[in-house]
């Protein structure tokens, strides 16, 4: 608070306006928080990113360097960029949710609704941008999540015209998605019992990203992946996860 207090007042005001101006998008998340609390969560999310706070506080020299960088680059400009990234993600989520709901309604009318398929899409949507995304995602991650949402929307659209093709494609992703679910359950248990060691956490995060990129390559290749990804690479990364996480158990 003692650093950049004038700038943070401006940013807090913009966060408040961002919450008030996008009410429908915030509501569609199913947020339990009120407007004031949502503004604080949004502000904290941006501040954590600006100061590189990711569960660990920097040392004095590191902190001085962060302050110098922020002065040079302009705190307000950086904060606005990050605020826009979070709002873009929120808007994309709502857009995807609307497309999914409409597709489900159309399928219902033509009696071809595949309950399991739509349940999977809804799970994916909730996993990409959960209702508590402000405490779980950073603005940097929001850029990738937006692409993952776009890929999901494309998938939903294509599946409407070719549900069997969608089922075949899903079979390619399924083993990796299943491993990811296992990992997430394990992660939740370990978090409850204390912190997870950095090498394990990083290997898991990389695997999670690769699974999402693989989904893009399978269901919506025109969106483009951020890294080369294939079944073979995923298997190699899974071994990396097992090694990194076994080492610290």
mmCIF file of C-alpha atoms in Angstrom:
data_model
loop_
_atom_site.group_PDB
_atom_site.id
_atom_site.type_symbol
_atom_site.label_atom_id
_atom_site.label_comp_id
_atom_site.label_asym_id
_atom_site.label_seq_id
_atom_site.Cartn_x
_atom_site.Cartn_y
_atom_site.Cartn_z
ATOM 1 C CA UNK A 1 0.000 0.000 0.000
ATOM 2 C CA UNK A 2 2.858 2.407 0.788
ATOM 3 C CA UNK A 3 4.228 1.922 -2.741
ATOM 4 C CA UNK A 4 2.408 3.564 -5.667
ATOM 5 C CA UNK A 5 -0.540 4.535 -3.418
ATOM 6 C CA UNK A 6 -1.793 7.153 -5.905
ATOM 7 C CA UNK A 7 -1.660 4.683 -8.803
ATOM 8 C CA UNK A 8 -3.389 1.960 -6.814
ATOM 9 C CA UNK A 9 -6.265 4.313 -5.997
ATOM 10 C CA UNK A 10 -6.779 4.768 -9.750
ATOM 11 C CA UNK A 11 -6.530 1.000 -10.351
ATOM 12 C CA UNK A 12 -9.004 0.249 -7.525
ATOM 13 C CA UNK A 13 -11.464 2.689 -9.127
ATOM 14 C CA UNK A 14 -11.044 0.976 -12.509
ATOM 15 C CA UNK A 15 -11.574 -2.447 -10.899
ATOM 16 C CA UNK A 16 -14.792 -1.151 -9.345
ATOM 17 C CA UNK A 17 -15.964 0.095 -12.767
ATOM 18 C CA UNK A 18 -14.974 -3.252 -14.331
ATOM 19 C CA UNK A 19 -17.211 -5.114 -11.887
ATOM 20 C CA UNK A 20 -20.142 -2.693 -12.271
ATOM 21 C CA UNK A 21 -19.854 -2.558 -16.068
ATOM 22 C CA UNK A 22 -19.843 -6.329 -16.660
ATOM 23 C CA UNK A 23 -22.505 -7.471 -14.204
ATOM 24 C CA UNK A 24 -23.984 -10.163 -16.470
ATOM 25 C CA UNK A 25 -20.578 -11.770 -17.041
ATOM 26 C CA UNK A 26 -19.753 -11.829 -13.316
ATOM 27 C CA UNK A 27 -23.197 -13.215 -12.493
ATOM 28 C CA UNK A 28 -22.887 -15.961 -15.118
ATOM 29 C CA UNK A 29 -19.856 -17.238 -13.188
ATOM 30 C CA UNK A 30 -22.071 -18.048 -10.223
ATOM 31 C CA UNK A 31 -19.899 -15.888 -7.949
ATOM 32 C CA UNK A 32 -20.861 -15.895 -4.285
ATOM 33 C CA UNK A 33 -19.023 -12.601 -3.672
ATOM 34 C CA UNK A 34 -20.762 -9.217 -3.804
ATOM 35 C CA UNK A 35 -19.561 -6.301 -5.960
ATOM 36 C CA UNK A 36 -17.194 -4.871 -3.300
ATOM 37 C CA UNK A 37 -15.579 -8.219 -2.588
ATOM 38 C CA UNK A 38 -15.258 -8.998 -6.309
ATOM 39 C CA UNK A 39 -13.508 -5.654 -6.853
ATOM 40 C CA UNK A 40 -11.034 -6.508 -4.048
ATOM 41 C CA UNK A 41 -10.391 -9.977 -5.511
ATOM 42 C CA UNK A 42 -9.757 -8.435 -8.931
ATOM 43 C CA UNK A 43 -7.421 -5.815 -7.469
ATOM 44 C CA UNK A 44 -5.497 -8.427 -5.428
ATOM 45 C CA UNK A 45 -5.143 -10.632 -8.485
ATOM 46 C CA UNK A 46 -3.564 -7.736 -10.432
ATOM 47 C CA UNK A 47 -1.305 -6.651 -7.542
ATOM 48 C CA UNK A 48 -0.034 -10.224 -7.053
ATOM 49 C CA UNK A 49 0.856 -10.393 -10.733
ATOM 50 C CA UNK A 50 2.574 -6.970 -10.693
ATOM 51 C CA UNK A 51 4.707 -7.961 -7.708
ATOM 52 C CA UNK A 52 5.275 -11.559 -8.930
ATOM 53 C CA UNK A 53 3.682 -13.009 -5.802
ATOM 54 C CA UNK A 54 3.078 -16.663 -6.541
ATOM 55 C CA UNK A 55 2.859 -18.205 -3.104
ATOM 56 C CA UNK A 56 6.398 -17.051 -2.272
ATOM 57 C CA UNK A 57 7.494 -13.531 -1.337
ATOM 58 C CA UNK A 58 10.626 -12.168 -3.044
ATOM 59 C CA UNK A 59 13.728 -11.307 -1.006
ATOM 60 C CA UNK A 60 14.738 -7.657 -0.449
ATOM 61 C CA UNK A 61 16.928 -7.394 -3.567
ATOM 62 C CA UNK A 62 14.265 -9.083 -5.681
ATOM 63 C CA UNK A 63 11.613 -6.736 -4.338
ATOM 64 C CA UNK A 64 13.754 -3.642 -5.077
ATOM 65 C CA UNK A 65 14.194 -4.897 -8.647
ATOM 66 C CA UNK A 66 10.416 -5.367 -9.027
ATOM 67 C CA UNK A 67 9.812 -1.793 -7.791
ATOM 68 C CA UNK A 68 12.399 -0.421 -10.238
ATOM 69 C CA UNK A 69 10.802 -2.331 -13.149
ATOM 70 C CA UNK A 70 7.320 -1.110 -12.201
ATOM 71 C CA UNK A 71 8.498 2.511 -12.063
ATOM 72 C CA UNK A 72 10.159 2.172 -15.444
ATOM 73 C CA UNK A 73 7.255 0.418 -17.192
ATOM 74 C CA UNK A 74 4.439 2.333 -15.487
ATOM 75 C CA UNK A 75 2.291 0.637 -12.868
ATOM 76 C CA UNK A 76 -1.027 1.986 -14.136
ATOM 77 C CA UNK A 77 -0.345 0.909 -17.730
ATOM 78 C CA UNK A 78 0.666 -2.621 -16.665
ATOM 79 C CA UNK A 79 -2.306 -2.926 -14.305
ATOM 80 C CA UNK A 80 -4.706 -1.836 -17.067
ATOM 81 C CA UNK A 81 -3.253 -4.455 -19.428
ATOM 82 C CA UNK A 82 -3.808 -7.130 -16.794
ATOM 83 C CA UNK A 83 -7.298 -5.909 -15.960
ATOM 84 C CA UNK A 84 -8.183 -6.097 -19.662
ATOM 85 C CA UNK A 85 -6.787 -9.644 -19.886
ATOM 86 C CA UNK A 86 -9.043 -10.776 -17.027
ATOM 87 C CA UNK A 87 -12.081 -8.987 -18.500
ATOM 88 C CA UNK A 88 -11.385 -10.494 -21.947
ATOM 89 C CA UNK A 89 -11.311 -13.946 -20.367
ATOM 90 C CA UNK A 90 -14.552 -13.275 -18.517
ATOM 91 C CA UNK A 91 -16.273 -12.085 -21.728
ATOM 92 C CA UNK A 92 -14.976 -15.119 -23.649
ATOM 93 C CA UNK A 93 -16.290 -17.414 -20.931
ATOM 94 C CA UNK A 94 -19.754 -15.892 -21.141
ATOM 95 C CA UNK A 95 -19.701 -16.114 -24.959
ATOM 96 C CA UNK A 96 -18.735 -19.803 -24.779
ATOM 97 C CA UNK A 97 -21.378 -20.466 -22.138
ATOM 98 C CA UNK A 98 -24.092 -18.863 -24.305
ATOM 99 C CA UNK A 99 -22.978 -20.918 -27.356
ATOM 100 C CA UNK A 100 -23.031 -24.090 -25.260
ATOM 101 C CA UNK A 101 -26.491 -23.377 -23.812
ATOM 102 C CA UNK A 102 -27.924 -22.624 -27.267
ATOM 103 C CA UNK A 103 -26.406 -25.782 -28.753
ATOM 104 C CA UNK A 104 -27.850 -27.835 -25.904
ATOM 105 C CA UNK A 105 -31.307 -26.309 -26.442
ATOM 106 C CA UNK A 106 -31.187 -27.055 -30.187
ATOM 107 C CA UNK A 107 -30.104 -30.635 -29.529
ATOM 108 C CA UNK A 108 -32.986 -31.019 -27.087
ATOM 109 C CA UNK A 109 -35.481 -29.845 -29.681
ATOM 110 C CA UNK A 110 -34.251 -32.315 -32.287
ATOM 111 C CA UNK A 111 -34.177 -35.109 -29.662
ATOM 112 C CA UNK A 112 -30.507 -35.855 -30.371
ATOM 113 C CA UNK A 113 -29.215 -34.558 -27.076
ATOM 114 C CA UNK A 114 -26.207 -36.438 -25.875
ATOM 115 C CA UNK A 115 -26.295 -35.800 -22.116
ATOM 116 C CA UNK A 116 -22.765 -37.102 -21.496
ATOM 117 C CA UNK A 117 -21.321 -34.913 -24.249
ATOM 118 C CA UNK A 118 -22.886 -31.721 -22.891
ATOM 119 C CA UNK A 119 -21.933 -32.650 -19.324
ATOM 120 C CA UNK A 120 -18.314 -32.932 -20.519
ATOM 121 C CA UNK A 121 -18.436 -29.508 -22.216
ATOM 122 C CA UNK A 122 -19.882 -27.938 -19.072
ATOM 123 C CA UNK A 123 -17.168 -29.551 -16.924
ATOM 124 C CA UNK A 124 -14.484 -28.260 -19.285
ATOM 125 C CA UNK A 125 -15.948 -24.750 -19.186
ATOM 126 C CA UNK A 126 -16.078 -24.760 -15.378
ATOM 127 C CA UNK A 127 -12.506 -26.094 -15.226
ATOM 128 C CA UNK A 128 -11.101 -23.464 -17.591
ATOM 129 C CA UNK A 129 -12.639 -20.508 -15.763
ATOM 130 C CA UNK A 130 -13.933 -21.593 -12.349
ATOM 131 C CA UNK A 131 -16.110 -19.233 -10.303
ATOM 132 C CA UNK A 132 -13.093 -18.496 -8.064
ATOM 133 C CA UNK A 133 -10.777 -17.836 -11.027
ATOM 134 C CA UNK A 134 -9.587 -14.527 -9.538
ATOM 135 C CA UNK A 135 -7.792 -16.404 -6.757
ATOM 136 C CA UNK A 136 -6.644 -19.272 -8.977
ATOM 137 C CA UNK A 137 -5.533 -17.745 -12.274
ATOM 138 C CA UNK A 138 -3.073 -14.998 -13.076
ATOM 139 C CA UNK A 139 -3.599 -12.441 -15.865
ATOM 140 C CA UNK A 140 -0.718 -14.144 -17.733
ATOM 141 C CA UNK A 141 -2.631 -17.455 -17.679
ATOM 142 C CA UNK A 142 -5.800 -15.686 -18.843
ATOM 143 C CA UNK A 143 -4.353 -15.292 -22.363
ATOM 144 C CA UNK A 144 -4.018 -19.072 -22.817
ATOM 145 C CA UNK A 145 -7.351 -19.802 -21.149
ATOM 146 C CA UNK A 146 -9.046 -17.517 -23.661
ATOM 147 C CA UNK A 147 -7.675 -19.674 -26.509
ATOM 148 C CA UNK A 148 -8.830 -22.835 -24.732
ATOM 149 C CA UNK A 149 -12.339 -21.376 -24.464
ATOM 150 C CA UNK A 150 -12.327 -20.482 -28.169
ATOM 151 C CA UNK A 151 -11.330 -24.070 -28.972
ATOM 152 C CA UNK A 152 -14.152 -25.389 -26.782
ATOM 153 C CA UNK A 153 -16.684 -23.142 -28.562
ATOM 154 C CA UNK A 154 -15.444 -24.443 -31.951
ATOM 155 C CA UNK A 155 -15.709 -28.002 -30.689
ATOM 156 C CA UNK A 156 -19.310 -27.485 -29.519
ATOM 157 C CA UNK A 157 -20.225 -25.944 -32.888
ATOM 158 C CA UNK A 158 -18.636 -28.801 -34.880
ATOM 159 C CA UNK A 159 -20.090 -31.519 -32.674
ATOM 160 C CA UNK A 160 -23.571 -30.223 -33.412
ATOM 161 C CA UNK A 161 -23.089 -31.174 -37.086
ATOM 162 C CA UNK A 162 -20.985 -34.282 -36.440
ATOM 163 C CA UNK A 163 -21.421 -35.747 -32.938
ATOM 164 C CA UNK A 164 -19.801 -39.070 -33.932
ATOM 165 C CA UNK A 165 -16.670 -37.290 -35.171
ATOM 166 C CA UNK A 166 -16.539 -35.457 -31.841
ATOM 167 C CA UNK A 167 -16.726 -38.789 -29.985
ATOM 168 C CA UNK A 168 -13.855 -40.210 -32.074
ATOM 169 C CA UNK A 169 -11.689 -37.149 -31.469
ATOM 170 C CA UNK A 170 -12.491 -37.231 -27.748
ATOM 171 C CA UNK A 171 -11.071 -40.783 -27.578
ATOM 172 C CA UNK A 172 -7.628 -39.407 -28.494
ATOM 173 C CA UNK A 173 -7.703 -36.928 -25.624
ATOM 174 C CA UNK A 174 -9.432 -39.162 -23.069
ATOM 175 C CA UNK A 175 -6.423 -41.064 -21.588
ATOM 176 C CA UNK A 176 -4.549 -37.808 -20.951
ATOM 177 C CA UNK A 177 -7.624 -36.021 -19.607
ATOM 178 C CA UNK A 178 -8.168 -38.944 -17.233
ATOM 179 C CA UNK A 179 -4.586 -38.732 -15.955
ATOM 180 C CA UNK A 180 -5.056 -34.996 -15.473
ATOM 181 C CA UNK A 181 -8.179 -35.570 -13.360
ATOM 182 C CA UNK A 182 -6.230 -38.075 -11.239
ATOM 183 C CA UNK A 183 -3.463 -35.522 -10.788
ATOM 184 C CA UNK A 184 -5.908 -32.805 -9.787
ATOM 185 C CA UNK A 185 -7.464 -35.050 -7.143
ATOM 186 C CA UNK A 186 -4.004 -35.889 -5.791
ATOM 187 C CA UNK A 187 -3.039 -32.209 -5.879
ATOM 188 C CA UNK A 188 -6.109 -31.244 -3.838
ATOM 189 C CA UNK A 189 -5.263 -33.916 -1.237
ATOM 190 C CA UNK A 190 -1.628 -32.776 -1.017
ATOM 191 C CA UNK A 191 -2.610 -29.114 -0.746
ATOM 192 C CA UNK A 192 -4.865 -30.020 2.164
ATOM 193 C CA UNK A 193 -1.914 -31.711 3.847
ATOM 194 C CA UNK A 194 0.664 -28.982 3.136
ATOM 195 C CA UNK A 195 2.452 -27.439 0.163
ATOM 196 C CA UNK A 196 3.575 -29.261 -2.984
ATOM 197 C CA UNK A 197 7.281 -29.100 -3.887
ATOM 198 C CA UNK A 198 8.146 -26.774 -6.787
ATOM 199 C CA UNK A 199 9.501 -29.403 -9.279
ATOM 200 C CA UNK A 200 6.336 -31.484 -8.914
ATOM 201 C CA UNK A 201 4.074 -28.417 -9.136
ATOM 202 C CA UNK A 202 5.846 -27.191 -12.290
ATOM 203 C CA UNK A 203 5.744 -30.607 -13.990
ATOM 204 C CA UNK A 204 2.008 -30.890 -13.277
ATOM 205 C CA UNK A 205 1.333 -27.336 -14.560
ATOM 206 C CA UNK A 206 3.255 -28.125 -17.762
ATOM 207 C CA UNK A 207 1.269 -31.347 -18.253
ATOM 208 C CA UNK A 208 -2.007 -29.480 -17.701
ATOM 209 C CA UNK A 209 -1.046 -26.889 -20.340
ATOM 210 C CA UNK A 210 -0.010 -29.616 -22.785
ATOM 211 C CA UNK A 211 -3.342 -31.443 -22.406
ATOM 212 C CA UNK A 212 -5.214 -28.202 -23.189
ATOM 213 C CA UNK A 213 -2.956 -27.487 -26.182
ATOM 214 C CA UNK A 214 -3.554 -31.059 -27.368
ATOM 215 C CA UNK A 215 -7.315 -30.438 -27.181
ATOM 216 C CA UNK A 216 -6.796 -27.431 -29.483
ATOM 217 C CA UNK A 217 -4.797 -29.517 -31.983
ATOM 218 C CA UNK A 218 -7.496 -32.228 -32.015
ATOM 219 C CA UNK A 219 -10.718 -30.179 -31.957
ATOM 220 C CA UNK A 220 -9.800 -26.725 -33.325
ATOM 221 C CA UNK A 221 -6.364 -26.825 -35.004
ATOM 222 C CA UNK A 222 -6.987 -23.513 -36.807
ATOM 223 C CA UNK A 223 -6.652 -21.703 -33.458
ATOM 224 C CA UNK A 224 -3.031 -22.885 -33.298
ATOM 225 C CA UNK A 225 -1.105 -24.320 -30.368
ATOM 226 C CA UNK A 226 1.371 -22.340 -28.264
ATOM 227 C CA UNK A 227 3.816 -25.277 -28.303
ATOM 228 C CA UNK A 228 4.342 -28.466 -30.309
ATOM 229 C CA UNK A 229 2.190 -31.196 -28.787
ATOM 230 C CA UNK A 230 1.424 -34.843 -29.588
ATOM 231 C CA UNK A 231 0.548 -38.130 -27.876
ATOM 232 C CA UNK A 232 4.262 -38.940 -27.711
ATOM 233 C CA UNK A 233 5.171 -35.610 -26.074
ATOM 234 C CA UNK A 234 2.324 -35.988 -23.584
ATOM 235 C CA UNK A 235 3.553 -39.460 -22.595
ATOM 236 C CA UNK A 236 7.065 -38.060 -22.084
ATOM 237 C CA UNK A 237 5.733 -35.232 -19.921
ATOM 238 C CA UNK A 238 3.665 -37.713 -17.904
ATOM 239 C CA UNK A 239 6.907 -39.592 -17.109
ATOM 240 C CA UNK A 240 8.393 -36.259 -16.039
ATOM 241 C CA UNK A 241 5.427 -35.720 -13.697
ATOM 242 C CA UNK A 242 5.833 -39.184 -12.196
ATOM 243 C CA UNK A 243 9.576 -38.680 -11.653
ATOM 244 C CA UNK A 244 9.291 -35.150 -10.216
ATOM 245 C CA UNK A 245 6.383 -35.980 -7.936
ATOM 246 C CA UNK A 246 7.658 -39.378 -6.796
ATOM 247 C CA UNK A 247 10.980 -37.853 -5.831
ATOM 248 C CA UNK A 248 9.342 -35.569 -3.301
ATOM 249 C CA UNK A 249 6.681 -37.891 -1.863
#
